[in-house]
Structures are given as C-alpha cells and as structure tokens.
PDB file of C-alpha atoms in Angstrom:
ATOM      1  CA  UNK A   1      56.951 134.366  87.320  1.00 63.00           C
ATOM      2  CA  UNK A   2      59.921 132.131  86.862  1.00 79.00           C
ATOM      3  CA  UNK A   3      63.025 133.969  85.690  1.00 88.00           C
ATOM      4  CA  UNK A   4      64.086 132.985  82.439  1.00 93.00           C
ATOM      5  CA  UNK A   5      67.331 133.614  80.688  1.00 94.00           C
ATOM      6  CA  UNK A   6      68.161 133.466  76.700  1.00 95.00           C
ATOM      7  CA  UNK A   7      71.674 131.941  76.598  1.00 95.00           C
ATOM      8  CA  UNK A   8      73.537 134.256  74.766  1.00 92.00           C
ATOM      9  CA  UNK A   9      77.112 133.668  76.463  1.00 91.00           C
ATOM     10  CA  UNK A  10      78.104 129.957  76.502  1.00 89.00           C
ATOM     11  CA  UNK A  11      81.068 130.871  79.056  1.00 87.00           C
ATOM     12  CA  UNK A  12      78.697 132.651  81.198  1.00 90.00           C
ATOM     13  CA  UNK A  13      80.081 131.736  85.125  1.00 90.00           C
ATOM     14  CA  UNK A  14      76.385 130.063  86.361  1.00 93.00           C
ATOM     15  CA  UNK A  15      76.605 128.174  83.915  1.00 94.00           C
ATOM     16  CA  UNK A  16      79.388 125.755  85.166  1.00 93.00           C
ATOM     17  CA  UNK A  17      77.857 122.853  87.132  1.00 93.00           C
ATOM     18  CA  UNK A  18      76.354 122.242  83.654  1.00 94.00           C
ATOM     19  CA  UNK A  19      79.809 122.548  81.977  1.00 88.00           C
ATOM     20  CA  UNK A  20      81.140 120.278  84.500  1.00 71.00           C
ATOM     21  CA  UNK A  21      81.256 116.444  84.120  1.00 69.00           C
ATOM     22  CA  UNK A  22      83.359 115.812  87.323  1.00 85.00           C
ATOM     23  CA  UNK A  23      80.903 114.752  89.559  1.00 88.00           C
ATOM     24  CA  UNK A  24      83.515 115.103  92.599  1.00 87.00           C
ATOM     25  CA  UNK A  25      84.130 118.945  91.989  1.00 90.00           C
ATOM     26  CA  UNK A  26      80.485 119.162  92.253  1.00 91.00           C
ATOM     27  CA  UNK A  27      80.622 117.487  95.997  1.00 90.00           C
ATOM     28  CA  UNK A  28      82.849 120.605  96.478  1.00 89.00           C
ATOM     29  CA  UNK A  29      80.564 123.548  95.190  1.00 90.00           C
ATOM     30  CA  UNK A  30      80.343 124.871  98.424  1.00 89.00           C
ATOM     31  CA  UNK A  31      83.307 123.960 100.549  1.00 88.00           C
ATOM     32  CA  UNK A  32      84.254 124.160 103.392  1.00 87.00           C
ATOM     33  CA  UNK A  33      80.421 122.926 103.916  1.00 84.00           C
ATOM     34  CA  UNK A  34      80.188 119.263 103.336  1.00 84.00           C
ATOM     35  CA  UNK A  35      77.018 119.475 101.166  1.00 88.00           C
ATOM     36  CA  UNK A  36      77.467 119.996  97.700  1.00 94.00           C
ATOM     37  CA  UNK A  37      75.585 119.755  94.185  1.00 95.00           C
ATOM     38  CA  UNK A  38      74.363 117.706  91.832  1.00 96.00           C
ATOM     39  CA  UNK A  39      72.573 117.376  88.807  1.00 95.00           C
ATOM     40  CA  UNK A  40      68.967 116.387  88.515  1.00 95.00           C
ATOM     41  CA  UNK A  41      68.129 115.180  84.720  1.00 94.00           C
ATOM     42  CA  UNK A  42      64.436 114.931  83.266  1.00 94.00           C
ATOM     43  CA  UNK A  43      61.250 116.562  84.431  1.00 95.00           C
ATOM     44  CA  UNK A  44      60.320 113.278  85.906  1.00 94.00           C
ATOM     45  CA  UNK A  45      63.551 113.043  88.060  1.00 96.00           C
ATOM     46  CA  UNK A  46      63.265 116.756  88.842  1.00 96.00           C
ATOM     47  CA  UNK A  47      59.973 116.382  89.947  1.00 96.00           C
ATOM     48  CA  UNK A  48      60.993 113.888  92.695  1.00 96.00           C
ATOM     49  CA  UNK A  49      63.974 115.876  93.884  1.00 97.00           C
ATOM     50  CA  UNK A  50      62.021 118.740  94.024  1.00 97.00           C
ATOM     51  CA  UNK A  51      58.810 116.390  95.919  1.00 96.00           C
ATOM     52  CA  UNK A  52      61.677 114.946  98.379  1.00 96.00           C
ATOM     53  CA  UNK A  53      62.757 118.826  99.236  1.00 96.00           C
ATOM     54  CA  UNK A  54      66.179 119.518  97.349  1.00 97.00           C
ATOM     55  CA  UNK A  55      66.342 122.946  96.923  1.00 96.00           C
ATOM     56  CA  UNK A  56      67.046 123.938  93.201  1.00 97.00           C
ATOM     57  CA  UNK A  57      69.426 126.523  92.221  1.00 96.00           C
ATOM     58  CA  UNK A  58      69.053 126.766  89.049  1.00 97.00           C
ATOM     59  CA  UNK A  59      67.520 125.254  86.100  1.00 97.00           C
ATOM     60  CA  UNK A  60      68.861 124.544  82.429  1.00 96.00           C
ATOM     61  CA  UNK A  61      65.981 123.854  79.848  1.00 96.00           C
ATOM     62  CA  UNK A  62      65.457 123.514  76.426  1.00 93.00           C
ATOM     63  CA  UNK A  63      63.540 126.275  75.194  1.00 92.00           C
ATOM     64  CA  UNK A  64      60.173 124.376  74.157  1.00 92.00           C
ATOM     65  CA  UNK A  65      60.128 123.155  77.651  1.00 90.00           C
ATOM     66  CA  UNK A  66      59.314 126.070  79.361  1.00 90.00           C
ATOM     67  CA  UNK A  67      55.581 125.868  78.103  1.00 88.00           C
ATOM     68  CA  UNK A  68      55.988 122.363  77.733  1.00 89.00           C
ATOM     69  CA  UNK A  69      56.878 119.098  80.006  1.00 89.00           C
ATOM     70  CA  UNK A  70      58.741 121.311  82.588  1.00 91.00           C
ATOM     71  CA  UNK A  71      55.906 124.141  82.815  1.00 92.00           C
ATOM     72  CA  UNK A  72      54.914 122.594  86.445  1.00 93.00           C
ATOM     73  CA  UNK A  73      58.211 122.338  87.865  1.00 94.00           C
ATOM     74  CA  UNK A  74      59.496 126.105  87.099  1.00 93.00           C
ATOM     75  CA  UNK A  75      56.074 127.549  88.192  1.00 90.00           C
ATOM     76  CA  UNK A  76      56.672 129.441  91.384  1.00 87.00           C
ATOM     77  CA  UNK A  77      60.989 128.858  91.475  1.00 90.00           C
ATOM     78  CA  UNK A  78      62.648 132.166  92.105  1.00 90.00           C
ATOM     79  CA  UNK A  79      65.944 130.691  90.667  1.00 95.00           C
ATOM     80  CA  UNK A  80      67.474 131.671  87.315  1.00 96.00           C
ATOM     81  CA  UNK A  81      65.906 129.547  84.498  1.00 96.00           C
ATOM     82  CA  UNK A  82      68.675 129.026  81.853  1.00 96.00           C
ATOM     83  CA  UNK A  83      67.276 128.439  78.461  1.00 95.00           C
ATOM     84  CA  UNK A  84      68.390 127.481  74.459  1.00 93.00           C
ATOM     85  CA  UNK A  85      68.020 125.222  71.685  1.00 93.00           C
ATOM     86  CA  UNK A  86      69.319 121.470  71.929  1.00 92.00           C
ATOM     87  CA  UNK A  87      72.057 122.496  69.809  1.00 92.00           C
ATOM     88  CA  UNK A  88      73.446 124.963  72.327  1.00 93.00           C
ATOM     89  CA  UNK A  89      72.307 123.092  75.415  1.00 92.00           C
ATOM     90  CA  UNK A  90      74.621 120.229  73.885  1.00 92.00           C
ATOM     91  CA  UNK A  91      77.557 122.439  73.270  1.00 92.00           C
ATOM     92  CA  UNK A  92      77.163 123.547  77.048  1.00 91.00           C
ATOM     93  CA  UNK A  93      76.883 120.065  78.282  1.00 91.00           C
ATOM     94  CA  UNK A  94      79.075 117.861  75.833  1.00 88.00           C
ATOM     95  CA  UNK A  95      75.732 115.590  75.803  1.00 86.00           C
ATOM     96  CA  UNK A  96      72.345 115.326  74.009  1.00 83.00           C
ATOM     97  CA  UNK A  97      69.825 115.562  76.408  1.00 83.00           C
ATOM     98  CA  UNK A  98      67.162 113.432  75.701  1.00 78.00           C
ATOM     99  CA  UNK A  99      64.950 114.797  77.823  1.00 86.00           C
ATOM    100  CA  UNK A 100      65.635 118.387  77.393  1.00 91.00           C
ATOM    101  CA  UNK A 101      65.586 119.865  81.701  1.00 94.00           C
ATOM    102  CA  UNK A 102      68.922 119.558  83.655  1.00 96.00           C
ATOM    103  CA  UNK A 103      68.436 121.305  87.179  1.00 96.00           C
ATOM    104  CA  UNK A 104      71.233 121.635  89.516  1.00 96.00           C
ATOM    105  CA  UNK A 105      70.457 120.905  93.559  1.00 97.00           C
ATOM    106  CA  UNK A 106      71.784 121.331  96.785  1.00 97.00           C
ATOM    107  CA  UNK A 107      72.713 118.236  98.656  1.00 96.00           C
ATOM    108  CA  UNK A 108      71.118 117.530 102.139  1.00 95.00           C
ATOM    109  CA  UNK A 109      72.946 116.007 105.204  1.00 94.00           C
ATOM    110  CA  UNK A 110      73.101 112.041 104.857  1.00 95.00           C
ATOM    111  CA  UNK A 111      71.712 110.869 107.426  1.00 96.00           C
ATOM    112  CA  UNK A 112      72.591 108.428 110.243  1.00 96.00           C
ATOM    113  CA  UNK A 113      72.240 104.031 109.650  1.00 97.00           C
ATOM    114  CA  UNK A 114      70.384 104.128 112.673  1.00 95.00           C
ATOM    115  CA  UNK A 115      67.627 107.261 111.487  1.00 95.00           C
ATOM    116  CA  UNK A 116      66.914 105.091 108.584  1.00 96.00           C
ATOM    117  CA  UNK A 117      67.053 100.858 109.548  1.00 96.00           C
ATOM    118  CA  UNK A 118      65.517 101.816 112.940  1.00 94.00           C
ATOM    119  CA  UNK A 119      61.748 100.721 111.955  1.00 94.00           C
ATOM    120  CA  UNK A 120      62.584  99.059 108.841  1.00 96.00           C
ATOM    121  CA  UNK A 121      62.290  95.339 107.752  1.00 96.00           C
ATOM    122  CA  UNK A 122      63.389  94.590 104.863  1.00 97.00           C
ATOM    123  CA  UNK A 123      66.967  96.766 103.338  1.00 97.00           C
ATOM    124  CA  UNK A 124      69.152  96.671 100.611  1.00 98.00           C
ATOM    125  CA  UNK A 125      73.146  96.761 101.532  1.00 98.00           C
ATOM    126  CA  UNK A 126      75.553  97.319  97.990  1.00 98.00           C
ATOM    127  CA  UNK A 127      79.040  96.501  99.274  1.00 97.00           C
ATOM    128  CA  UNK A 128      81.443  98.576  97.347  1.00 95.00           C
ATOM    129  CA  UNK A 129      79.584  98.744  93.983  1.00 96.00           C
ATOM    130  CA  UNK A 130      80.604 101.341  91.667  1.00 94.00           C
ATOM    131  CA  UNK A 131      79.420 100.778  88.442  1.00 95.00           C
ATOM    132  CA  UNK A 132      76.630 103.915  88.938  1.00 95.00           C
ATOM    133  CA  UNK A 133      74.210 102.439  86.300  1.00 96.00           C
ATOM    134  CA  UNK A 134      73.639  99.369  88.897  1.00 96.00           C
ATOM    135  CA  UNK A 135      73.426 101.808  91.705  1.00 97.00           C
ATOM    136  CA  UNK A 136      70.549 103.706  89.764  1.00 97.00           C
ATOM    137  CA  UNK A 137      68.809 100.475  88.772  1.00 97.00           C
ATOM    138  CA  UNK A 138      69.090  98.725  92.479  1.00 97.00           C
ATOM    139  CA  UNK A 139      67.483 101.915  93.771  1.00 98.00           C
ATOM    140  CA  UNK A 140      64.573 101.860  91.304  1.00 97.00           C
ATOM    141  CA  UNK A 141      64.142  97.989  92.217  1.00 97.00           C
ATOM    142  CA  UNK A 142      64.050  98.759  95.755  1.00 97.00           C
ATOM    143  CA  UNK A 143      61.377 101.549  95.518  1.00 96.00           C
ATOM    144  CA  UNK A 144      59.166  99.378  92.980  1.00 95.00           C
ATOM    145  CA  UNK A 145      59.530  96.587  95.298  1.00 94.00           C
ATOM    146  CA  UNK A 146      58.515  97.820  98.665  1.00 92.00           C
ATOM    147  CA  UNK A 147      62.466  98.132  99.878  1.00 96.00           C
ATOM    148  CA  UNK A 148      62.431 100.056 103.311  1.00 97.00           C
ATOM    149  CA  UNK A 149      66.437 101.503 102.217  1.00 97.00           C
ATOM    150  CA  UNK A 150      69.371 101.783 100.930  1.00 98.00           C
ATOM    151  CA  UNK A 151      72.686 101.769 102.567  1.00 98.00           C
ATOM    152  CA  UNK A 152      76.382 101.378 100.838  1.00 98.00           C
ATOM    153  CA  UNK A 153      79.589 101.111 102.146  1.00 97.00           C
ATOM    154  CA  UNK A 154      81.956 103.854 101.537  1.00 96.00           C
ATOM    155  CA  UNK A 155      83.506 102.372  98.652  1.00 95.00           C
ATOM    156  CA  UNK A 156      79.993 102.419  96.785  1.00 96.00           C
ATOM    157  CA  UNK A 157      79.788 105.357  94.212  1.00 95.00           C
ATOM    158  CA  UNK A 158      77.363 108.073  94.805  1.00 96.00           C
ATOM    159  CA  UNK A 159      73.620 107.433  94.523  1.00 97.00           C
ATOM    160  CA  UNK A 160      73.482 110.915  93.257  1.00 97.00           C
ATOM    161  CA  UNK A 161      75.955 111.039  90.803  1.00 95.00           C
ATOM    162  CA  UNK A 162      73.953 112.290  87.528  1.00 91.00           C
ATOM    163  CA  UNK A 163      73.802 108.539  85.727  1.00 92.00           C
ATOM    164  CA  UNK A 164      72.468 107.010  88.918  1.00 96.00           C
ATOM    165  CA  UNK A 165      70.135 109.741  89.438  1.00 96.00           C
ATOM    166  CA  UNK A 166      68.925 109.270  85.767  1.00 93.00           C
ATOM    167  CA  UNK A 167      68.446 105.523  85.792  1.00 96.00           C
ATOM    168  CA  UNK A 168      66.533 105.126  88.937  1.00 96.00           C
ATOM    169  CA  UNK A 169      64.485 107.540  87.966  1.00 95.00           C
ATOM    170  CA  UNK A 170      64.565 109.711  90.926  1.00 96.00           C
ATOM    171  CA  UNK A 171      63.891 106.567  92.922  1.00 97.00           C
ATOM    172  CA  UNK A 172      66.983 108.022  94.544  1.00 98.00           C
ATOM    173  CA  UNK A 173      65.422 110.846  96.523  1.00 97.00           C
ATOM    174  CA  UNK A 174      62.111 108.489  97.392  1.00 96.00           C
ATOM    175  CA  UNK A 175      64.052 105.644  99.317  1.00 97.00           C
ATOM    176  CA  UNK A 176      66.036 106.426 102.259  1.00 97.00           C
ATOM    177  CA  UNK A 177      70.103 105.884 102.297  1.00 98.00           C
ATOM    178  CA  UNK A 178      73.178 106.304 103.279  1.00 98.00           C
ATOM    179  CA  UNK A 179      76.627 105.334 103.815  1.00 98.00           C
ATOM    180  CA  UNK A 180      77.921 103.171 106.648  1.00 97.00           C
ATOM    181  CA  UNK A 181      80.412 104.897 108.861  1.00 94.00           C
ATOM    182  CA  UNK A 182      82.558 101.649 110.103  1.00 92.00           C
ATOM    183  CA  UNK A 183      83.848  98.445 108.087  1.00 90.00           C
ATOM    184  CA  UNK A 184      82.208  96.410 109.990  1.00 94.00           C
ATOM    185  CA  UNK A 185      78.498  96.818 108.968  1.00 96.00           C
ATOM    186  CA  UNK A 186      77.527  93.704 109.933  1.00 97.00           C
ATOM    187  CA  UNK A 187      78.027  93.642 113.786  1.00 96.00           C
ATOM    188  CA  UNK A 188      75.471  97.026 113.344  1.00 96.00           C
ATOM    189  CA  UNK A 189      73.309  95.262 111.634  1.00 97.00           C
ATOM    190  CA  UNK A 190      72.904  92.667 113.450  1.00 96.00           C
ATOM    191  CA  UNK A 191      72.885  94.845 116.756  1.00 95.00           C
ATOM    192  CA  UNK A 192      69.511  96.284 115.402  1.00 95.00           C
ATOM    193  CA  UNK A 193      68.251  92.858 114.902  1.00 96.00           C
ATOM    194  CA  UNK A 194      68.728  91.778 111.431  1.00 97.00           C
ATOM    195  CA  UNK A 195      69.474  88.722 109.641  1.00 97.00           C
ATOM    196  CA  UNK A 196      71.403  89.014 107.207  1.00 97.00           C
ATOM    197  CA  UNK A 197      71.450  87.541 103.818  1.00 96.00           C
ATOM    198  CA  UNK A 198      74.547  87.352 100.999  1.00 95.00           C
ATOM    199  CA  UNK A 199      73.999  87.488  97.730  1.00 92.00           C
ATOM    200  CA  UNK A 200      76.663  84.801  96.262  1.00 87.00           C
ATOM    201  CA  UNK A 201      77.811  82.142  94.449  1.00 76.00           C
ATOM    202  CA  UNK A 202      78.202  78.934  96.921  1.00 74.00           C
ATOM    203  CA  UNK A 203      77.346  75.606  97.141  1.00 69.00           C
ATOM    204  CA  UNK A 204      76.034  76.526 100.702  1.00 75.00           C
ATOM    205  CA  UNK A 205      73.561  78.338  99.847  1.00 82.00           C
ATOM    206  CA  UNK A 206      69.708  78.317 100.683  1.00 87.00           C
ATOM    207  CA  UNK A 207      67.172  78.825  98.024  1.00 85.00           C
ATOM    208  CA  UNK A 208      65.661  82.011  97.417  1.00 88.00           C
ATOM    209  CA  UNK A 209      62.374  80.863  97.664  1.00 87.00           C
ATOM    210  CA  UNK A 210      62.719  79.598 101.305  1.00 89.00           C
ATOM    211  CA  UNK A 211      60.370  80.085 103.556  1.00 89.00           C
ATOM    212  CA  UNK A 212      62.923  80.798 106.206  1.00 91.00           C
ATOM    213  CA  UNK A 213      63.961  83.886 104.724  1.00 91.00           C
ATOM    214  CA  UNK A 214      60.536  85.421 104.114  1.00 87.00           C
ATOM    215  CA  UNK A 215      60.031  84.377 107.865  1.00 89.00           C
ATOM    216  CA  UNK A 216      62.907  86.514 109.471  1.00 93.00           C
ATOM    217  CA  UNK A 217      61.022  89.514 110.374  1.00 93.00           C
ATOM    218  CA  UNK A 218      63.989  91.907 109.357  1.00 96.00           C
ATOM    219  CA  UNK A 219      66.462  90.944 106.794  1.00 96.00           C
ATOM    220  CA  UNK A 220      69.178  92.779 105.070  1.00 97.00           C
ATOM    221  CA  UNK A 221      69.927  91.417 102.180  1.00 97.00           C
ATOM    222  CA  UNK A 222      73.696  92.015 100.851  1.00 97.00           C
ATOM    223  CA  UNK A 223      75.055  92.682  97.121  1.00 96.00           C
ATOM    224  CA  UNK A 224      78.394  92.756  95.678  1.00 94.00           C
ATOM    225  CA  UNK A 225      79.880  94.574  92.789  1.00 86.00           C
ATOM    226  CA  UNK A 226      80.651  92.741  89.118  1.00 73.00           C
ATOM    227  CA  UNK A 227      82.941  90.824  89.084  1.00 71.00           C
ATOM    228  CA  UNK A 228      84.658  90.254  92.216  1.00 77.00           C
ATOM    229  CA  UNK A 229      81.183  89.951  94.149  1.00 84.00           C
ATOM    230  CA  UNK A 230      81.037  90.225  97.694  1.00 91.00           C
ATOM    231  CA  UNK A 231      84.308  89.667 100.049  1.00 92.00           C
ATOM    232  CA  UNK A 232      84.527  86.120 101.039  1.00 93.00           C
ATOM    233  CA  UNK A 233      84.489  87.728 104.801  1.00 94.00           C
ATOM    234  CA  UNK A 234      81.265  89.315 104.380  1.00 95.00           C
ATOM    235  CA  UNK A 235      79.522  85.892 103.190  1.00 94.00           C
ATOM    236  CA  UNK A 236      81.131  84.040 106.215  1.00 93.00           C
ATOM    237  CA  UNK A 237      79.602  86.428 108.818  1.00 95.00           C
ATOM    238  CA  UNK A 238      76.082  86.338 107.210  1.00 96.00           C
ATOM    239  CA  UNK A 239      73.291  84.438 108.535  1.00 95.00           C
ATOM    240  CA  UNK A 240      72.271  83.562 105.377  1.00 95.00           C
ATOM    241  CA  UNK A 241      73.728  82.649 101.807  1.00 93.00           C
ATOM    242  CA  UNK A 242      71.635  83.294  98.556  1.00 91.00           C
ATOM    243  CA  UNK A 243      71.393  81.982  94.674  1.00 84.00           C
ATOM    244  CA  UNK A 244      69.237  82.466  92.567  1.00 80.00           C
ATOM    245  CA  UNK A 245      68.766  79.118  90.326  1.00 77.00           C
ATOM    246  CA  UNK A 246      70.362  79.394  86.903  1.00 77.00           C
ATOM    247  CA  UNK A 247      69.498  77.351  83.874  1.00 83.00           C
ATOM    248  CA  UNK A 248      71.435  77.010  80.129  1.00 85.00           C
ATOM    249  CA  UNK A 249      74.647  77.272  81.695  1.00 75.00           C
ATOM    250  CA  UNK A 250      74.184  80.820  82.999  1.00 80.00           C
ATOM    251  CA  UNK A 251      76.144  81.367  86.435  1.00 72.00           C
ATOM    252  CA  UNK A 252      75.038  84.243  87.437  1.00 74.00           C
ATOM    253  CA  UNK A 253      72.904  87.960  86.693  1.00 83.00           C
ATOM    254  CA  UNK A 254      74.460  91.107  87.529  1.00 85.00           C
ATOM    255  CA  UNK A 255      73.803  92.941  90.544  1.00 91.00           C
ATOM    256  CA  UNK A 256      71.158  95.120  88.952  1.00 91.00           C
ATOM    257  CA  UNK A 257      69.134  91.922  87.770  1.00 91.00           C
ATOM    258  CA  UNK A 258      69.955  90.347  91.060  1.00 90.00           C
ATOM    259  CA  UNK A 259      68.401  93.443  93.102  1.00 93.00           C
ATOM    260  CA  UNK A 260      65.337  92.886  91.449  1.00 94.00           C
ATOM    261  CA  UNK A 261      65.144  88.974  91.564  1.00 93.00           C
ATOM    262  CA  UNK A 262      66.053  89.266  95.403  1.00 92.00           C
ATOM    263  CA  UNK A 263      63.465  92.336  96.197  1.00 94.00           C
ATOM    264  CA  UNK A 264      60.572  90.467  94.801  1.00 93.00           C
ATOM    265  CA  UNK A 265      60.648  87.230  96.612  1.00 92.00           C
ATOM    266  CA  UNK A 266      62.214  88.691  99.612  1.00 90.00           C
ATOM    267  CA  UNK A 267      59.152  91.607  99.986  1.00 83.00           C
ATOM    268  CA  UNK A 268      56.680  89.638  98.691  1.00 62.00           C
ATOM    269  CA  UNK A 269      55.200  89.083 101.634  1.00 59.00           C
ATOM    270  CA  UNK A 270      54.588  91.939 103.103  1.00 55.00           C
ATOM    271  CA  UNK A 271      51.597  94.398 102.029  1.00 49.00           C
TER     272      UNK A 271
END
C-alpha cells in the first residue's frame, strides 16, 4: 500500500526538491557523495526512470492521479507519496504541471566512455551544447533512431536536468551516456576505432547521403551548440565533414533538427 500524504503544510521540509528550481543544488542533495537528485516529470517519463532502475524517493502527485494515470507506478513504492490539487501542487512548484506526477530520483554513477562505445556503432557526440531543450530532443532522436549513445563534453548541460528529462521523454534513462573525461575526445574516439563525422557548415563537406559514411562500420557523428557550432579544431581533426542540403535560402537547422536529419540516414542501414 503506497503511502500517501494530504499536503496540508506547503513549507513542509520533504517537500524541497520540489520547491527547488536550481537544478545544481539538486546535484548536491547528498554531498559529500557525488550522486545527487533529480526530478522525473510525467507518468510516462517516470515510468522509464523507474524501468531503467532509479530509485525513487519520493513522489509528488496530483490527487486524481493516484487512481488514475500514475496508479501503476506508485503500486508497490514504500516512499512517501505527496499529494494535492493543481492549485497547491503549482504554488509548491512555481509551475503548472501539465501532466500532474513529479517524482524525485537518485542519480546513478555515470559511467565510463569506454563501458558504453565499446560494442557500439553508430554514437551521438554534443560538443558543449547547453540549451537543455536540444539535449532532451537529440536524446529522443537517438533512441527513435536506433543511436547506440550519447556522450557530451563537459561543457554540455545535464541530460537530466528536469526540461531535458521532460522533452526526451525519458529517452534519457533508455540510451546510454556520459561525459568525456579529457578535451581531447577525438584521439579516444578514434583509438576505439571510429570515424568520425562533423556536423558543419563548409564548403568541404561530403553529402549526407554518401555511401561512404553509411559504409564506415562505426561512426561518431559530432554536433555543436547554436550559434557558434562546433570549434573550428574539432572539424579539422574529423574524418569526415557533414551538411545537410538546404533550399529557399535556409543555411542551416538547429542541432535538435540536425540530430534527427543525421540519425536517420546515418542508422538507416542497420536493422
């Protein structure tokens, strides 16, 4: 029987990694351990965490979703089960949820670039993207599109940061990642025997569509952020250089789009 509690105090002490909107503080939760919190939105993106083994601590719900879309996911938890109306779970959170279940989670230990490229063939590398939208959306565009992982350099913002979380769905906690540990990515890469393939806009560039790329038996292919796009020494050191055609004057889609342009003619291939 889960254990439910009416919200009667809004400045009741659990309640705080609700309350709080800095995503950083929730890293924290637990230092001096490394692994911190974060917030899983939706009974959909619960679900995944919860599939992927995050361990829940607690759960904030709407009150109709008790016996409702979040029945299933709260069967069986031994963890407190906050509940209210929107109106109060607003006030608590300083947002409407739109899909009344928040459920905060323990992180896990990232793991190591090697544990999760070592049998893969096709990845997806975001160099220094922070726009967390874009992070959610890559990650849903890798999953859909039969993406072996993830991994970002250390400027990237988190993948589980509670925006990216949202937009990809919980894609988040179904395709491997990480973060690199050195600047220079590409030497590891290519040490484990990938080509590598930047996402830019050059005049030497190879079509997307070439069969050379859907050849190379392991390719990672590299993203930049808005804007300033990848660093003009990452696209010098890659093996290959990518863009997609444009038409009515349109130079170029943002990363998100790009992902999921990339993804499907990249893995296309492959069963």
């Amino acid at each position: 029987m889960p254990n439910i509690i009416e919200i009667k105090d809004l400045s009741l002490g659990e309640l705080q990694p609700y309350r709080n909107t800095n995503e950083l503080q929730l890293m924290r939760w637990f230092e001096p351990e490394k692994e911190g919190i974060f917030i899983a939105e939706s009974p959909k993106v619960i679900r995944r965490a919860l599939a992927a083994g995050y361990q829940p601590l607690s759960f904030l719900l709407e009150r109709k979703y008790i016996e409702g879309q979040a029945r299933d996911i709260i069967e069986g938890q031994e963890v407190p089960v906050y509940t209210a109306s929107s109106d109060v779970l607003t006030e608590i959170t300083g947002f409407r949820l739109t899909q009344g279940a928040l459920c905060a989670m323990r992180r896990k230990p990232l793991p190591e670039v090697s544990d999760i490229i070592g049998n893969a063939e096709r990845i997806a590398v975001l160099e220094d993207v922070m726009n967390q939208t874009n992070i959610g959306a890559v990650f849903r565009s890798a999953a859909a599109l039969n993406f072996d992982a993830v991994v970002l350099t250390k400027p990237c913002s988190d993948p589980l940061y509670r925006r990216s979380v949202r937009v990809s769905m919980g894609t988040v906690f179904q395709v491997p990642w990480t973060y690199f540990n050195t600047d220079d990515y590409l030497s590891e890469l290519k040490a484990c025997g990938f080509a590598t393939a930047a996402m830019a806009l050059r005049h030497d560039t190879v079509k997307i569509d070439d069969p050379k790329l859907r050849e190379e038996k392991r390719l990672a292919v590299i993203l930049g952020t808005e804007g300033e796009g990848l660093r003009e020494s990452t696209i010098d050191s890659c093996d290959y250089t990518i863009k997609i055609p444009m038409a009515h004057g349109v130079d170029s889609l943002n990363v998100a789009a790009a992902s999921a342009v990339a993804f499907w003619e990249l893995g296309k291939h492959r069963s």
